[in-house]
Short mmCIF file of C-alpha atoms in Angstrom, two decimals:
data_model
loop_
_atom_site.label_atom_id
_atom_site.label_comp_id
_atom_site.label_asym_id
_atom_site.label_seq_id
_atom_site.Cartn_x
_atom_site.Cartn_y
_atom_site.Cartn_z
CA UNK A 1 49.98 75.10 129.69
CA UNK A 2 49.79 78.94 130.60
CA UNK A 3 51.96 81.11 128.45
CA UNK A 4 55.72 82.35 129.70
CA UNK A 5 54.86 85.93 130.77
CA UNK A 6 56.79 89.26 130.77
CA UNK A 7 58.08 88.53 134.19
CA UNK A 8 59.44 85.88 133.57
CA UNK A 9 61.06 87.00 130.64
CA UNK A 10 62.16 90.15 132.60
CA UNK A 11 63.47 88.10 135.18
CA UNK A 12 65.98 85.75 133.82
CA UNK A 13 66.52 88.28 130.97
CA UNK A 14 67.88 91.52 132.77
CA UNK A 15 70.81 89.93 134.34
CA UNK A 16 71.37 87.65 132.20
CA UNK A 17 72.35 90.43 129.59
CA UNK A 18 74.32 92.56 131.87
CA UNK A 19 76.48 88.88 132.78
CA UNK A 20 76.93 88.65 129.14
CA UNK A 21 77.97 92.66 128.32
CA UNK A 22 80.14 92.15 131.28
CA UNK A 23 81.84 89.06 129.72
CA UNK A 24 82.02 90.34 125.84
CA UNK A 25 83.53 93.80 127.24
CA UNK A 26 86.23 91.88 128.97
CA UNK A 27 87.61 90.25 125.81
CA UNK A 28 87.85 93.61 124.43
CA UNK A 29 89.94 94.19 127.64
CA UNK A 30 87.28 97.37 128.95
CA UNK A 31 85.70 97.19 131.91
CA UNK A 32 82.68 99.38 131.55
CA UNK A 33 80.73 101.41 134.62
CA UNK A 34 78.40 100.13 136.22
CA UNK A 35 75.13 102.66 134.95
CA UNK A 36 76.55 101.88 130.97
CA UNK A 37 75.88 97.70 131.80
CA UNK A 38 72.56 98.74 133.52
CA UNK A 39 71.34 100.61 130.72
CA UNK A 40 72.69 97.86 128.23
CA UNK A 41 71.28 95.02 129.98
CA UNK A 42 67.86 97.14 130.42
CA UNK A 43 67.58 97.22 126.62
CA UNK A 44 68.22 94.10 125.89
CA UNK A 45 65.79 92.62 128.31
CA UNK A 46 63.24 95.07 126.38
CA UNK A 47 63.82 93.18 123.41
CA UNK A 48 64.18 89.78 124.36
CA UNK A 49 60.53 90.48 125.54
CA UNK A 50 59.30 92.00 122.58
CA UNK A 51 61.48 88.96 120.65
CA UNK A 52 59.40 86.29 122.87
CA UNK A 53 55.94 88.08 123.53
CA UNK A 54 55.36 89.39 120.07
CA UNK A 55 57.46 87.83 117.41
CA UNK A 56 56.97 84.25 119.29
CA UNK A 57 53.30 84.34 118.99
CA UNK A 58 53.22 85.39 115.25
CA UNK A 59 55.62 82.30 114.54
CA UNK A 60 57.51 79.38 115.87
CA UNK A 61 60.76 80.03 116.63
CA UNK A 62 63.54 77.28 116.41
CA UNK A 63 66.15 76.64 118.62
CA UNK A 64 69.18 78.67 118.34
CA UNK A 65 67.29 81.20 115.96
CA UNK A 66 66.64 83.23 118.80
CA UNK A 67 70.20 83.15 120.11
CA UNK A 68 71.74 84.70 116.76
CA UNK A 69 69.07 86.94 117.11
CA UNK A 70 69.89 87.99 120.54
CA UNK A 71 73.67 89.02 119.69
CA UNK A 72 72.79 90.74 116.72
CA UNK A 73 70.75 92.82 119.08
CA UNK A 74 73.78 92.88 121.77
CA UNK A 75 76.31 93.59 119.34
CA UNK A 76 73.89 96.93 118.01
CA UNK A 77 72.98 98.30 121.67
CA UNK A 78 77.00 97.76 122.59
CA UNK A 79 77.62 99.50 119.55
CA UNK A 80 75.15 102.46 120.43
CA UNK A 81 75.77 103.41 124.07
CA UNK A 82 79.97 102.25 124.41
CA UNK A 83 80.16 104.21 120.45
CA UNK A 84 82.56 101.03 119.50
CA UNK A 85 82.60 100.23 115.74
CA UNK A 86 80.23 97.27 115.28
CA UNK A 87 82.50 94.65 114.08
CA UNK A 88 84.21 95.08 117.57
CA UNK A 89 81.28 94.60 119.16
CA UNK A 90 79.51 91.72 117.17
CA UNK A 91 82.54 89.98 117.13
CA UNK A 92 83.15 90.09 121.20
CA UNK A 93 79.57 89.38 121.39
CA UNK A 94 79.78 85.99 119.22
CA UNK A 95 82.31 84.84 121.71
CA UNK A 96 80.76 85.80 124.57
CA UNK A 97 77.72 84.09 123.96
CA UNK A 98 79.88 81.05 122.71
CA UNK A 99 81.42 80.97 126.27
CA UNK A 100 78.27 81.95 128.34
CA UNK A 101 76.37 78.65 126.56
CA UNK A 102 79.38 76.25 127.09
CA UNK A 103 79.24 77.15 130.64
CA UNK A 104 75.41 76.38 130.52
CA UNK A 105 75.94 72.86 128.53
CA UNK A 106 78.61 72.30 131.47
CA UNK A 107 76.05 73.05 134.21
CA UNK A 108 73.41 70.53 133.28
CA UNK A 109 75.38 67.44 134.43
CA UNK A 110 76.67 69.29 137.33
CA UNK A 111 73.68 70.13 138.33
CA UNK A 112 71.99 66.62 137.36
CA UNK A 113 74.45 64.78 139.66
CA UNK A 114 73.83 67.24 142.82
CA UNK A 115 70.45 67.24 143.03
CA UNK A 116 68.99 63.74 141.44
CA UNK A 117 65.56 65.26 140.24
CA UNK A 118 66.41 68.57 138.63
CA UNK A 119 64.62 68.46 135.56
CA UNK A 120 67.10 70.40 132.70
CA UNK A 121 64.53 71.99 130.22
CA UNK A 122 63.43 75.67 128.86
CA UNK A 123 62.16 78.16 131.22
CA UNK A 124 58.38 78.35 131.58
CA UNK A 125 55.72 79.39 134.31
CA UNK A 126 55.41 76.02 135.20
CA UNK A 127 59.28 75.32 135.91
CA UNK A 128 61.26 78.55 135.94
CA UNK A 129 61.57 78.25 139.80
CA UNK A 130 63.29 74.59 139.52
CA UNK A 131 65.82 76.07 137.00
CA UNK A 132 66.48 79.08 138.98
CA UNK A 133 69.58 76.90 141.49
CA UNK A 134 71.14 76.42 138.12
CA UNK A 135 70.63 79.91 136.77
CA UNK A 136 72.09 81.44 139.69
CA UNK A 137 75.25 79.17 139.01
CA UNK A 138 75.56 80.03 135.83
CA UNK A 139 75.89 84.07 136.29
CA UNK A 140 78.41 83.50 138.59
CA UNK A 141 80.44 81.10 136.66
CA UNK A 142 80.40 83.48 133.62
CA UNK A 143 80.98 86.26 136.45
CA UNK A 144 83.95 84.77 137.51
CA UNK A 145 85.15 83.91 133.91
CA UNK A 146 84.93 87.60 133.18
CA UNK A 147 86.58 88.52 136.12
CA UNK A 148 89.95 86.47 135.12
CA UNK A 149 89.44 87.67 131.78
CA UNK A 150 89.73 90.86 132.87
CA UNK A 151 92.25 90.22 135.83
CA UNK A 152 95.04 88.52 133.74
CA UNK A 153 94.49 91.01 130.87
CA UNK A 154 93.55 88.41 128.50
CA UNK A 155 92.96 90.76 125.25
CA UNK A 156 91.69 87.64 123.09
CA UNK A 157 89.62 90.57 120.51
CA UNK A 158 92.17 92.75 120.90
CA UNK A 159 92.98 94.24 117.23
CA UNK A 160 91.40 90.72 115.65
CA UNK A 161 90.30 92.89 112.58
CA UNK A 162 94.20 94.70 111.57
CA UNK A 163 95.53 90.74 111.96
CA UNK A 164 93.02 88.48 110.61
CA UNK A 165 90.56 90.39 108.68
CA UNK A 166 86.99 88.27 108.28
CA UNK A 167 88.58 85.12 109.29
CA UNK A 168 88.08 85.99 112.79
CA UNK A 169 84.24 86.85 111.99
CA UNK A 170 84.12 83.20 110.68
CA UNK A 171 85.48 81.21 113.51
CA UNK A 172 83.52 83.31 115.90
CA UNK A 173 80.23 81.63 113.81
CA UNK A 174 81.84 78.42 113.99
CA UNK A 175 82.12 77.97 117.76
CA UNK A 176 78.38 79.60 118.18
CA UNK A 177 77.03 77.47 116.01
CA UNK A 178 79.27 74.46 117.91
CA UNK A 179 77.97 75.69 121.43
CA UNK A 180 74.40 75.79 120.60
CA UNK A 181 74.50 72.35 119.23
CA UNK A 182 76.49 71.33 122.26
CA UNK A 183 73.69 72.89 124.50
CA UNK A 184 70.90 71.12 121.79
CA UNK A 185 72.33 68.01 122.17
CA UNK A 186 73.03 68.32 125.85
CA UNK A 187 69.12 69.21 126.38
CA UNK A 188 68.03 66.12 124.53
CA UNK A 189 70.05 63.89 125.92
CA UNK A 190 69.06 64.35 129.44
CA UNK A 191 65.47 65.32 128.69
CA UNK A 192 64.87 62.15 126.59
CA UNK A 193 66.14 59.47 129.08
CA UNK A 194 63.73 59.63 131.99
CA UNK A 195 66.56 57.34 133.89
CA UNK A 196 68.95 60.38 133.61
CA UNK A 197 69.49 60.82 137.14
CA UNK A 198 70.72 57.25 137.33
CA UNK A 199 73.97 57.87 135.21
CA UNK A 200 76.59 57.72 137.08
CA UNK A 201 79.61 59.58 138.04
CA UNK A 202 81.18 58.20 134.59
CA UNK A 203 78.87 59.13 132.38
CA UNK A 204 78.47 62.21 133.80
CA UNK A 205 82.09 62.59 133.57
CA UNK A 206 82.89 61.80 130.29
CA UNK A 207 79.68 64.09 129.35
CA UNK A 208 81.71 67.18 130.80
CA UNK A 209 84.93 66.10 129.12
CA UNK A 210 83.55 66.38 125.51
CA UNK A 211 81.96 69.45 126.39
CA UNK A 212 85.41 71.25 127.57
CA UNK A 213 87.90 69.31 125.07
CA UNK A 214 85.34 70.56 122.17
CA UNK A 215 85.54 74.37 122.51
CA UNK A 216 88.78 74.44 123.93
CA UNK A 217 90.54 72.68 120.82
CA UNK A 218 88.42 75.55 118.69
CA UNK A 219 90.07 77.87 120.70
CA UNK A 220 93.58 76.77 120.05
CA UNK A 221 92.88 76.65 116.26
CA UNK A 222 91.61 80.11 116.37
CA UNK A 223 94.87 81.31 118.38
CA UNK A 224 96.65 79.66 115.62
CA UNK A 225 95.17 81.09 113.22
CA UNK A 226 95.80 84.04 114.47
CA UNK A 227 99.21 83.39 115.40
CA UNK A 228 100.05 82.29 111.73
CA UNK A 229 98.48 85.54 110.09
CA UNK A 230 100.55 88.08 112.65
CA UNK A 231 103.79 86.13 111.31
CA UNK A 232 102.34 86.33 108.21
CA UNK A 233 102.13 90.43 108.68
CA UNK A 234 105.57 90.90 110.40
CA UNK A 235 107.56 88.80 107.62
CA UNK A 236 105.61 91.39 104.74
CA UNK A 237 106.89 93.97 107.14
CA UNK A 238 110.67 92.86 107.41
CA UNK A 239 110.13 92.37 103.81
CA UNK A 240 109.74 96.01 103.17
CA UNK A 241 111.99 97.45 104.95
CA UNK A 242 114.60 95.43 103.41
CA UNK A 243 113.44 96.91 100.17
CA UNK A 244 113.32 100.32 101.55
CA UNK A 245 117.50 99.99 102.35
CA UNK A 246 118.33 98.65 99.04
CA UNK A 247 116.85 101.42 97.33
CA UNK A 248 118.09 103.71 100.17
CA UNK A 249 121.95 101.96 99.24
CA UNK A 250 121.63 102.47 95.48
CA UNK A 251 120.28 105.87 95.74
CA UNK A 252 123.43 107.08 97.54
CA UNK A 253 125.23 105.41 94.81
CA UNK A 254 123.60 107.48 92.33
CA UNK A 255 123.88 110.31 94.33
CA UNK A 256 127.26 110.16 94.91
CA UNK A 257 127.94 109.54 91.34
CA UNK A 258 125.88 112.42 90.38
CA UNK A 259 128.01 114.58 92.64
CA UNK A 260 131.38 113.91 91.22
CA UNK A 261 130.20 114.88 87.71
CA UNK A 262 128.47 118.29 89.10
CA UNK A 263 132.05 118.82 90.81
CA UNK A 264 133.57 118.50 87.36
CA UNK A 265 130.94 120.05 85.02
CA UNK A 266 130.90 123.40 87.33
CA UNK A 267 135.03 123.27 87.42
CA UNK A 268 134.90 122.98 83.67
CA UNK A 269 132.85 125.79 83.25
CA UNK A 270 134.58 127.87 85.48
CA UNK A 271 137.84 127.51 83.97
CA UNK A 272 136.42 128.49 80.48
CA UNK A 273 134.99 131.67 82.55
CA UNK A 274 131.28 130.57 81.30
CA UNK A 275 130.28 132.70 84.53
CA UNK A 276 126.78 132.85 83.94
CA UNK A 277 126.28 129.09 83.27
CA UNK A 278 127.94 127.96 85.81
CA UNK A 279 126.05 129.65 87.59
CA UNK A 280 122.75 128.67 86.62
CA UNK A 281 123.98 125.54 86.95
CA UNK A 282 125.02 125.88 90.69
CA UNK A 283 120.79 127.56 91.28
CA UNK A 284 119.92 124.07 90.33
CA UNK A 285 121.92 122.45 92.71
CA UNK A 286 120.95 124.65 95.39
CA UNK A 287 117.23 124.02 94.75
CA UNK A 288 118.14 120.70 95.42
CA UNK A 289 119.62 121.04 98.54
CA UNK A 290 116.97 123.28 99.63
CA UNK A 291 114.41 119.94 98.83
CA UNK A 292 117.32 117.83 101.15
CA UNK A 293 116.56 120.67 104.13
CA UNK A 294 113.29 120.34 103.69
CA UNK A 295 113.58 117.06 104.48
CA UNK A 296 115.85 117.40 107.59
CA UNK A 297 113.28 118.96 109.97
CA UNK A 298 111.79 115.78 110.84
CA UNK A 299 114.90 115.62 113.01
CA UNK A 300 114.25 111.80 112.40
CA UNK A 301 117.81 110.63 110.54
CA UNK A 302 115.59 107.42 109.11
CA UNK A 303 112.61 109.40 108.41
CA UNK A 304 114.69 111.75 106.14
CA UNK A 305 116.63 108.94 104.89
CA UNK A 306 113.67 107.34 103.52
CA UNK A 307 112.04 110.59 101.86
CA UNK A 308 115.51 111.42 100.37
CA UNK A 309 115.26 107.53 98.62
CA UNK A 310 111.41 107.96 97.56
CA UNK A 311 112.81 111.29 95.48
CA UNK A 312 114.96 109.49 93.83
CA UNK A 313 112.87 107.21 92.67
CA UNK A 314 109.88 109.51 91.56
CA UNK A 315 112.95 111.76 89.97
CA UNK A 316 114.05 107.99 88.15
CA UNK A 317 110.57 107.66 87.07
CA UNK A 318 109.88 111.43 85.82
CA UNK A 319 107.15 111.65 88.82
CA UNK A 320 106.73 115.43 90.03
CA UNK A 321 107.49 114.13 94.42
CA UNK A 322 106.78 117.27 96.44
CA UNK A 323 107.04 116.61 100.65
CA UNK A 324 106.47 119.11 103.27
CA UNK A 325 107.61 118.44 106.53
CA UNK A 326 106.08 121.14 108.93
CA UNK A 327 106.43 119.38 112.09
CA UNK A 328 109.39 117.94 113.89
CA UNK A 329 109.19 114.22 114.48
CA UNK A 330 111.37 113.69 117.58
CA UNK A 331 108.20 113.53 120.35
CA UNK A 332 106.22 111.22 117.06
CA UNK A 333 105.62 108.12 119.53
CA UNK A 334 106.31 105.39 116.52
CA UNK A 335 109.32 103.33 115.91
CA UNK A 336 111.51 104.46 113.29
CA UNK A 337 110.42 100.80 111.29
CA UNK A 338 106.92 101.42 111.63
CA UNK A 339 106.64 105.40 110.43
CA UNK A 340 108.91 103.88 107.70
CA UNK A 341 106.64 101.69 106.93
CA UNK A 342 103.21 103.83 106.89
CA UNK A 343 105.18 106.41 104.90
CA UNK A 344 106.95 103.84 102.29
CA UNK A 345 103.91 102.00 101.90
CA UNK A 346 101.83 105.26 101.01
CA UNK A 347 104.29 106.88 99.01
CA UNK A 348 104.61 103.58 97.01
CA UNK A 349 100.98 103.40 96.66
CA UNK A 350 100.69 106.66 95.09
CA UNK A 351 103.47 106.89 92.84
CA UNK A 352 102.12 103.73 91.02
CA UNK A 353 99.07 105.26 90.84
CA UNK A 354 100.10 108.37 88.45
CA UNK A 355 102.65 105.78 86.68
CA UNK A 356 100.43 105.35 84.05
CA UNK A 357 100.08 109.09 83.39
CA UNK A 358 101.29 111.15 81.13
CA UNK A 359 104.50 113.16 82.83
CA UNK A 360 103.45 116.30 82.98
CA UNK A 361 100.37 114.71 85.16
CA UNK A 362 102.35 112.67 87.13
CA UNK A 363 101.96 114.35 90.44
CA UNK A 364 102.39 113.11 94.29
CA UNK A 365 102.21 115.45 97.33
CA UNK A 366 103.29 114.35 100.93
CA UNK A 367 102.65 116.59 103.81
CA UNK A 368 103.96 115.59 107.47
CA UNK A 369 102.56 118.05 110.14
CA UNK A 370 100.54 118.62 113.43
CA UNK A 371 97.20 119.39 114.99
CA UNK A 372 95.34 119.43 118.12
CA UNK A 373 94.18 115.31 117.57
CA UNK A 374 98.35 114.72 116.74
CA UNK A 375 100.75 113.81 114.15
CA UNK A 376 99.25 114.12 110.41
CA UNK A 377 100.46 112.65 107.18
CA UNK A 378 98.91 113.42 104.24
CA UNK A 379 99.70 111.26 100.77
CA UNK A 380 98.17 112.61 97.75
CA UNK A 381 98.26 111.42 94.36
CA UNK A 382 96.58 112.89 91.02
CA UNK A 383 95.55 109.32 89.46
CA UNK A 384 92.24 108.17 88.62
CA UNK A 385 89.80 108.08 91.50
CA UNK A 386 89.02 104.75 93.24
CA UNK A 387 85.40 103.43 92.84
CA UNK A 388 83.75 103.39 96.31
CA UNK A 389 83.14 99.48 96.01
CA UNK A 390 87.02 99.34 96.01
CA UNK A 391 87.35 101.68 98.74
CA UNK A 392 85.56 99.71 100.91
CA UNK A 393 87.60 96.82 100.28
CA UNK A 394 91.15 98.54 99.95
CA UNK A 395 91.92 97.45 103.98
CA UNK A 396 91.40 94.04 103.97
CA UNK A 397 94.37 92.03 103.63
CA UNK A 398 95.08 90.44 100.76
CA UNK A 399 92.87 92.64 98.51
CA UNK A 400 94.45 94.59 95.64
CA UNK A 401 93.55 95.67 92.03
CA UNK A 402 97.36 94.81 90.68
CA UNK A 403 97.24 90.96 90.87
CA UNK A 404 97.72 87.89 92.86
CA UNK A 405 100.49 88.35 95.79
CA UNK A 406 99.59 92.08 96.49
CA UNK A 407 97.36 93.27 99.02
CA UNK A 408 99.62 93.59 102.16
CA UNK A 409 100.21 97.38 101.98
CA UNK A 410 97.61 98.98 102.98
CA UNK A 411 96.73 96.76 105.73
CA UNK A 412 99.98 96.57 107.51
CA UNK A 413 99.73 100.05 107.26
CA UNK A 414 96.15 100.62 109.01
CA UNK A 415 97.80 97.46 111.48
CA UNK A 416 100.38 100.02 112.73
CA UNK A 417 98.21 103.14 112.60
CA UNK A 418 95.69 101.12 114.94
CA UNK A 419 98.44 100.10 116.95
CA UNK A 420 99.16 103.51 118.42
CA UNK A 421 95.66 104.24 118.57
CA UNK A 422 95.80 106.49 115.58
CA UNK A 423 93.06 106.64 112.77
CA UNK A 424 93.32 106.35 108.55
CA UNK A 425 90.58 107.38 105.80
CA UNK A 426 91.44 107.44 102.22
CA UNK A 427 89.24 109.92 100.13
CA UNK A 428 88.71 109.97 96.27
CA UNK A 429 86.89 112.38 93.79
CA UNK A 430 88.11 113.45 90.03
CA UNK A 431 91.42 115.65 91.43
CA UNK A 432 92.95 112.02 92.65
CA UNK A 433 93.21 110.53 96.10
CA UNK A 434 93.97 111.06 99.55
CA UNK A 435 95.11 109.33 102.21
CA UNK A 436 95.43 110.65 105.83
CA UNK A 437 97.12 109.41 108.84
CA UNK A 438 96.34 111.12 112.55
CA UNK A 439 98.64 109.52 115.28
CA UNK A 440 98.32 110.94 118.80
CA UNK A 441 100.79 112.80 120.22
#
């Protein structure tokens, strides 16, 4: 039998990968131009013939290797030319190609029962033109799947990694590895029985049945999932900001408390004539209220109430809290609950990690300001620096250094950061760490 040539290869190859970028891009909701799916497909027709031509004749590759291989390769050109992070990209990929080879199981008893001898096997020179009806189908079934995708604004990928982590990344596997041994199975059992033709309309119905029920129940148990972890988030949300009155509520109680003896210390030493000490005692005061209008220029009454709560409890915990606010926070395009929550969560993060300090160390700077990218937060704390095999990790939900039922922070804080399009890094060296927060104007 003559060998499948670059032609061949070229031929089903080249549109076949522009179908599929179409079709992964969707379920990232992004419709990209026309030249960026061109050059995409281009490149990955390049390597499917150097995966087939070269790699093929040094050894035998099985079925379904050459698959993962393929959206590895997708996921790294997507990655390239649209500049998306490659998670993103992988992870549309994996679905895409789960849908585009359901669609192809799907077609063979289709096409079986319309035209009696279509013979379903692998393309080669000797059959590529009898496959080429079906082919043709197939494009613009997966066409026409993107196309609602797209229409109805069905964001399946949209932010999978700030709700589920790698769980996403591991039901993605799941249903490619369940479509390609749909397609496997599919192949043998209508290339085995020579009598295939002969079926039947029930057979050939109940064939298509399993195939749809199969990777549509996957997809309700990944929605699920899904669905279970975003409750999951929202509840540690609520969670916090139920904390964050309480200790708003108790610091007013101590403030107010605090108050009423100043009133009375600064009336005794007035009417003893101790001039001088009272006041010194009054420059202390005003220092403090000079902190409180400090915090007043966010012009954000919850913002402020939640910075004036923070310093009372670095103050309880003999933490040195100093906040800048440069910037006023009335055009910031964030809930009140969620900037609550970014700064809360921060703030929290880095006064636990100078608790262990000795006082005089104990030092936490927060900075709220502007720039030409947006709104900037800066949280900086002087305790020990954070290994980078930690750093990598300090995102993912769940994680966390301090025991079993932490974790949640940090990730519901890059969750809302992510969900106004903004952007968080967290640097470390031997003067402590840094996180910053950019949010778009």
């Amino acid at each position: 039998m003559p060998e499948i040539t670059f032609t061949i290869i070229l031929f089903y190859s080249f549109p076949e990968a522009m179908v599929l970028v179409l079709l992964s891009l969707s379920l990232l909701g992004i419709r990209p131009g026309f030249r960026k799916i061109l050059l995409i497909g281009g490149i990955q027709a390049l390597f499917d013939v150097l995966l087939f031509l070269v790699v093929g004749k040094l050894i035998a590759i099985p079925f379904g290797v050459h698959t993962v291989a393929q959206i590895a390769a997708m996921a790294m050109i997507i990655r390239r030319v649209m500049r998306f992070p490659y998670q993103d990209s992988c992870l549309a990929v994996l679905f895409g190609f789960s849908i585009y080879l359901c669609i192809e199981t799907l077609m063979y008893p289709a096409m079986i029962f319309i035209i009696k001898d279509f013979v379903p096997s692998v393309v080669s020179p000797d059959n590529w033109w009898q496959r080429l009806p079906m082919f043709i189908m197939q494009l613009m079934i997966t066409l026409l799947v993107a196309f609602l995708i797209y229409r109805f604004n069905i964001r399946f990928m949209s932010g999978w990694k700030r709700k589920t982590g790698n769980s996403l990344f591991l039901l993605a596997s799941l249903m490619l590895v369940q479509s390609i041994l749909m397609l496997w199975l599919g192949l043998q059992y209508y290339i085995d029985d020579k009598n295939h033709a002969n079926f039947g309309i029930p057979i050939h119905f109940s064939f298509v049945l399993m195939n749809t029920a199969i990777p549509v129940i996957t997809l309700m148990v990944i929605k699920q999932c899904m669905e279970f972890i975003r409750n999951e988030v929202e509840t540690q949300a609520q969670l916090d900001n139920l904390r964050h009155i309480e200790e708003l509520l108790n610091t007013m109680r101590v403030q107010r408390h605090n108050f009423t003896h100043e009133l009375q210390v600064i009336y005794g030493l007035l009417e003893v004539q101790a001039f001088q000490e009272a006041r010194d005692y009054l420059k202390k005061s005003v220092n403090e209220v000079a902190a409180t209008s400090e915090l007043v220029r966010t012009d954000n009454l919850g913002v402020t109430a939640l910075l004036h709560t923070k310093a009372g409890l670095a103050e309880a915990r003999s933490i040195d809290l100093h906040i800048t606010v440069k910037t006023s926070l009335r055009q910031l395009p964030l809930e009140v609950r969620d900037v609550n929550l970014i700064l809360g969560n921060l703030i929290d993060n880095a006064m636990e990690a100078v608790a262990q300090l000795p006082v005089p160390e104990r030092k936490v700077e927060v900075m709220i300001g502007q720039d030409l990218r947006g709104f900037v937060v800066e949280v900086n704390n002087s305790g020990s620096p954070i290994s980078p095999e930690v750093s990598a990790k300090i995102f993912m939900p769940g994680f966390s250094t301090k025991g079993e039922g932490r974790g949640m922070g940090l990730y519901s804080v890059q969750t809302l950061v992510h969900k106004y399009n903004g952007d968080i890094q967290a640097e470390s060296d031997g003067n402590g760490t840094s996180f910053r927060v950019v949010i778009p104007g």
